[in-house]
CSV table of C-alpha atoms in Angstrom, one decimal:
chain,number,residue,atom,x,y,z
A,1,UNK,CA,200.9,64.1,264.7
A,2,UNK,CA,199.9,60.6,263.6
A,3,UNK,CA,196.3,60.3,262.4
A,4,UNK,CA,194.0,57.3,262.9
A,5,UNK,CA,190.5,56.6,261.8
A,6,UNK,CA,188.3,54.5,264.2
A,7,UNK,CA,185.2,53.0,262.6
A,8,UNK,CA,182.6,52.0,265.1
A,9,UNK,CA,183.5,54.7,267.6
A,10,UNK,CA,180.0,55.0,269.0
A,11,UNK,CA,180.3,51.6,270.7
A,12,UNK,CA,182.0,50.9,274.0
A,13,UNK,CA,185.1,49.2,272.5
A,14,UNK,CA,185.4,51.7,269.6
A,15,UNK,CA,185.1,54.6,272.0
A,16,UNK,CA,187.7,53.1,274.4
A,17,UNK,CA,190.1,52.6,271.4
A,18,UNK,CA,189.6,56.2,270.3
A,19,UNK,CA,190.3,57.5,273.8
A,20,UNK,CA,193.5,55.4,274.0
A,21,UNK,CA,194.8,56.7,270.7
A,22,UNK,CA,194.2,60.3,271.9
A,23,UNK,CA,196.0,59.6,275.1
A,24,UNK,CA,198.9,58.4,273.0
A,25,UNK,CA,199.0,61.7,271.1
A,26,UNK,CA,197.2,60.5,267.9
A,27,UNK,CA,194.7,62.7,266.1
A,28,UNK,CA,191.8,60.2,266.3
A,29,UNK,CA,189.0,60.6,263.9
A,30,UNK,CA,185.8,58.9,265.1
A,31,UNK,CA,183.5,57.4,262.5
A,32,UNK,CA,180.1,55.7,262.7
A,33,UNK,CA,178.0,53.7,260.2
A,34,UNK,CA,174.8,55.4,261.5
A,35,UNK,CA,173.5,58.9,261.3
A,36,UNK,CA,175.9,61.6,262.3
A,37,UNK,CA,176.4,62.3,266.0
A,38,UNK,CA,178.4,64.9,267.8
A,39,UNK,CA,182.1,64.5,267.2
A,40,UNK,CA,181.5,61.5,264.8
A,41,UNK,CA,181.9,61.4,261.1
A,42,UNK,CA,179.1,59.3,259.5
A,43,UNK,CA,180.0,57.0,256.5
A,44,UNK,CA,176.4,57.5,255.4
A,45,UNK,CA,177.5,61.0,254.2
A,46,UNK,CA,178.7,61.0,250.6
A,47,UNK,CA,181.7,63.2,251.4
A,48,UNK,CA,182.9,61.2,254.4
A,49,UNK,CA,186.2,60.3,252.8
A,50,UNK,CA,187.0,63.9,251.9
A,51,UNK,CA,186.1,65.0,255.4
A,52,UNK,CA,188.3,62.3,256.9
A,53,UNK,CA,191.4,62.9,254.7
A,54,UNK,CA,191.3,66.7,254.2
A,55,UNK,CA,193.6,67.4,257.2
A,56,UNK,CA,196.1,64.7,256.0
A,57,UNK,CA,196.6,61.1,255.3
A,58,UNK,CA,196.0,58.3,257.7
A,59,UNK,CA,198.8,56.5,259.6
A,60,UNK,CA,196.4,53.9,260.8
A,61,UNK,CA,192.7,52.8,260.7
A,62,UNK,CA,190.7,50.5,262.9
A,63,UNK,CA,187.4,48.8,262.2
A,64,UNK,CA,185.5,48.1,265.5
A,65,UNK,CA,182.0,48.2,264.2
A,66,UNK,CA,179.7,45.2,263.9
A,67,UNK,CA,176.4,43.4,264.4
A,68,UNK,CA,175.7,40.4,266.6
A,69,UNK,CA,172.4,38.5,266.9
A,70,UNK,CA,171.8,34.9,268.0
A,71,UNK,CA,170.4,32.4,265.4
A,72,UNK,CA,170.8,28.8,264.3
A,73,UNK,CA,170.0,26.8,261.2
A,74,UNK,CA,166.5,25.8,262.5
A,75,UNK,CA,165.6,29.5,262.9
A,76,UNK,CA,167.6,30.7,259.9
A,77,UNK,CA,166.6,34.0,258.3
A,78,UNK,CA,168.4,35.2,255.1
A,79,UNK,CA,167.7,38.8,256.2
A,80,UNK,CA,169.5,38.3,259.5
A,81,UNK,CA,172.3,36.5,257.8
A,82,UNK,CA,172.8,39.3,255.3
A,83,UNK,CA,172.6,41.9,258.0
A,84,UNK,CA,175.6,40.2,259.7
A,85,UNK,CA,177.5,40.0,256.4
A,86,UNK,CA,176.7,43.7,255.6
A,87,UNK,CA,177.9,45.0,259.0
A,88,UNK,CA,180.8,42.6,259.7
A,89,UNK,CA,182.3,42.0,256.3
A,90,UNK,CA,180.9,44.2,253.4
A,91,UNK,CA,181.2,47.4,255.3
A,92,UNK,CA,184.9,46.8,255.9
A,93,UNK,CA,185.6,46.0,252.3
A,94,UNK,CA,183.6,49.0,251.0
A,95,UNK,CA,185.2,51.5,253.3
A,96,UNK,CA,188.7,50.1,252.8
A,97,UNK,CA,188.2,50.2,249.0
A,98,UNK,CA,187.1,53.9,249.2
A,99,UNK,CA,190.1,54.9,251.3
A,100,UNK,CA,192.5,53.1,249.0
A,101,UNK,CA,190.9,54.7,245.9
A,102,UNK,CA,191.4,58.1,247.6
A,103,UNK,CA,195.0,57.3,248.4
A,104,UNK,CA,194.1,58.0,252.1
A,105,UNK,CA,197.0,56.1,253.7
A,106,UNK,CA,200.6,57.0,254.3
A,107,UNK,CA,203.3,54.6,253.4
A,108,UNK,CA,203.7,52.0,256.2
A,109,UNK,CA,200.2,52.6,257.4
A,110,UNK,CA,198.6,50.0,259.6
A,111,UNK,CA,195.1,48.6,259.5
A,112,UNK,CA,193.6,46.7,262.5
A,113,UNK,CA,190.3,44.8,262.2
A,114,UNK,CA,188.3,43.7,265.2
A,115,UNK,CA,187.1,40.1,264.8
A,116,UNK,CA,186.2,37.6,267.5
A,117,UNK,CA,187.3,34.3,269.0
A,118,UNK,CA,184.2,32.9,267.2
A,119,UNK,CA,186.2,33.3,264.0
A,120,UNK,CA,188.2,30.2,265.1
A,121,UNK,CA,185.9,28.6,267.7
A,122,UNK,CA,182.3,27.5,267.8
A,123,UNK,CA,179.3,28.4,269.9
A,124,UNK,CA,175.7,27.3,269.7
A,125,UNK,CA,173.1,29.7,268.3
A,126,UNK,CA,175.6,32.0,266.7
A,127,UNK,CA,175.4,30.8,263.1
A,128,UNK,CA,175.3,34.0,261.2
A,129,UNK,CA,177.7,35.8,263.5
A,130,UNK,CA,180.3,33.0,263.3
A,131,UNK,CA,180.1,32.8,259.5
A,132,UNK,CA,180.6,36.5,259.2
A,133,UNK,CA,183.6,36.5,261.6
A,134,UNK,CA,185.1,33.4,259.9
A,135,UNK,CA,185.0,35.4,256.6
A,136,UNK,CA,187.3,38.0,258.2
A,137,UNK,CA,190.1,35.5,258.2
A,138,UNK,CA,190.0,35.5,254.4
A,139,UNK,CA,189.5,39.3,254.3
A,140,UNK,CA,192.5,40.0,256.5
A,141,UNK,CA,194.9,37.7,254.7
A,142,UNK,CA,193.7,38.9,251.3
A,143,UNK,CA,194.1,42.5,252.2
A,144,UNK,CA,197.6,41.7,253.6
A,145,UNK,CA,198.6,40.5,250.2
A,146,UNK,CA,196.8,43.1,248.1
A,147,UNK,CA,198.0,46.1,250.1
A,148,UNK,CA,201.6,44.9,250.8
A,149,UNK,CA,203.0,46.8,247.8
A,150,UNK,CA,201.6,50.0,249.3
A,151,UNK,CA,203.5,49.3,252.5
A,152,UNK,CA,200.2,48.8,254.4
A,153,UNK,CA,200.0,46.1,257.1
A,154,UNK,CA,196.8,44.4,258.0
A,155,UNK,CA,196.1,42.5,261.2
A,156,UNK,CA,193.2,41.5,263.4
A,157,UNK,CA,192.4,41.3,267.1
A,158,UNK,CA,190.1,38.5,268.3
A,159,UNK,CA,188.6,39.4,271.7
A,160,UNK,CA,187.2,36.6,273.9
A,161,UNK,CA,184.5,36.9,276.5
A,162,UNK,CA,185.4,40.3,278.0
A,163,UNK,CA,184.4,42.0,281.2
A,164,UNK,CA,182.1,44.4,279.6
A,165,UNK,CA,178.5,45.7,279.7
A,166,UNK,CA,177.6,43.6,276.6
A,167,UNK,CA,178.9,40.4,278.2
A,168,UNK,CA,176.8,41.0,281.4
A,169,UNK,CA,173.8,41.8,279.2
A,170,UNK,CA,174.1,38.7,277.1
A,171,UNK,CA,175.4,36.1,279.5
A,172,UNK,CA,174.0,34.9,282.9
A,173,UNK,CA,176.1,35.1,286.0
A,174,UNK,CA,176.4,31.3,285.9
A,175,UNK,CA,177.7,31.4,282.3
A,176,UNK,CA,180.2,34.1,283.1
A,177,UNK,CA,181.4,32.1,286.2
A,178,UNK,CA,181.9,29.1,283.9
A,179,UNK,CA,184.1,31.0,281.5
A,180,UNK,CA,186.1,32.4,284.3
A,181,UNK,CA,186.6,28.9,285.8
A,182,UNK,CA,187.9,27.7,282.4
A,183,UNK,CA,190.2,30.6,281.9
A,184,UNK,CA,193.9,29.9,283.0
A,185,UNK,CA,194.2,33.4,284.6
A,186,UNK,CA,190.8,33.0,286.3
A,187,UNK,CA,189.7,36.4,285.1
A,188,UNK,CA,188.0,37.9,282.0
A,189,UNK,CA,190.0,40.2,279.9
A,190,UNK,CA,188.9,43.9,280.0
A,191,UNK,CA,188.0,45.9,277.0
A,192,UNK,CA,190.9,48.2,278.0
A,193,UNK,CA,193.2,45.3,277.4
A,194,UNK,CA,191.7,44.7,274.0
A,195,UNK,CA,192.1,48.3,273.2
A,196,UNK,CA,195.8,48.4,274.2
A,197,UNK,CA,196.4,45.4,271.8
A,198,UNK,CA,194.7,47.4,269.0
A,199,UNK,CA,196.7,50.6,269.6
A,200,UNK,CA,199.9,48.6,269.7
A,201,UNK,CA,199.2,46.8,266.4
A,202,UNK,CA,198.3,50.2,264.9
A,203,UNK,CA,201.6,51.7,266.0
A,204,UNK,CA,205.1,51.4,264.6
A,205,UNK,CA,206.1,49.4,267.7
A,206,UNK,CA,204.5,46.4,266.0
A,207,UNK,CA,206.4,46.7,262.7
A,208,UNK,CA,207.1,43.3,261.2
A,209,UNK,CA,203.7,41.9,262.2
A,210,UNK,CA,201.4,41.5,259.2
A,211,UNK,CA,198.5,39.2,258.3
A,212,UNK,CA,198.2,38.0,261.9
A,213,UNK,CA,195.4,37.3,264.3
A,214,UNK,CA,195.9,38.2,268.0
A,215,UNK,CA,193.6,36.6,270.5
A,216,UNK,CA,192.8,38.5,273.7
A,217,UNK,CA,191.1,36.0,276.0
A,218,UNK,CA,193.5,35.3,278.9
A,219,UNK,CA,194.0,31.8,277.5
A,220,UNK,CA,190.4,30.7,277.6
A,221,UNK,CA,190.4,29.2,274.1
A,222,UNK,CA,193.4,27.1,275.0
A,223,UNK,CA,191.5,25.4,277.9
A,224,UNK,CA,190.7,21.7,277.5
A,225,UNK,CA,189.1,19.7,280.3
A,226,UNK,CA,190.4,16.1,279.9
């Protein structure tokens, strides 16, 4: 049975990804960066790598954790900025490093990192979040090169505005309608569609794809009103 680690499994997207892996027959190990919860391995525990790898090496790993808070340069806080970098960038580097040091991956393992369309596009009042997501472009391409000799592929998925509880909490109905109107398919992508993209990239079906960024937004970022 193939084994996969899903970091950020306590969130809606991470939980969906874990469920999809299990439906595909994977042994999905769910991890969290917070205190241990039922059926979740916490990376706060000193022995989390040993707990994760004791049953066997990983065929894939997914990072779906993160932090998102609105800010801009006029209201800039170095603490908020560092919180974004810690959660969205440093956490990935630290956990990948520890897994590599423990020789936790099989040959031809696949890593998938959840980024965002705001890695490539711009949105007002998302300064720290956008900077942290932009940093993932360098992270993914660097890991792609550094881990290639180990046979490990590294790719990223960039979700757009999804039809999810988070979107409905953070955007007004008018804002959501505006995004839908500018989307060629006239519908928001579902988190299930993001998850299916992740599980595909983490499988051998996507062999040959490495160092790439796959956008899941139903074409919204391609829209231009001329």
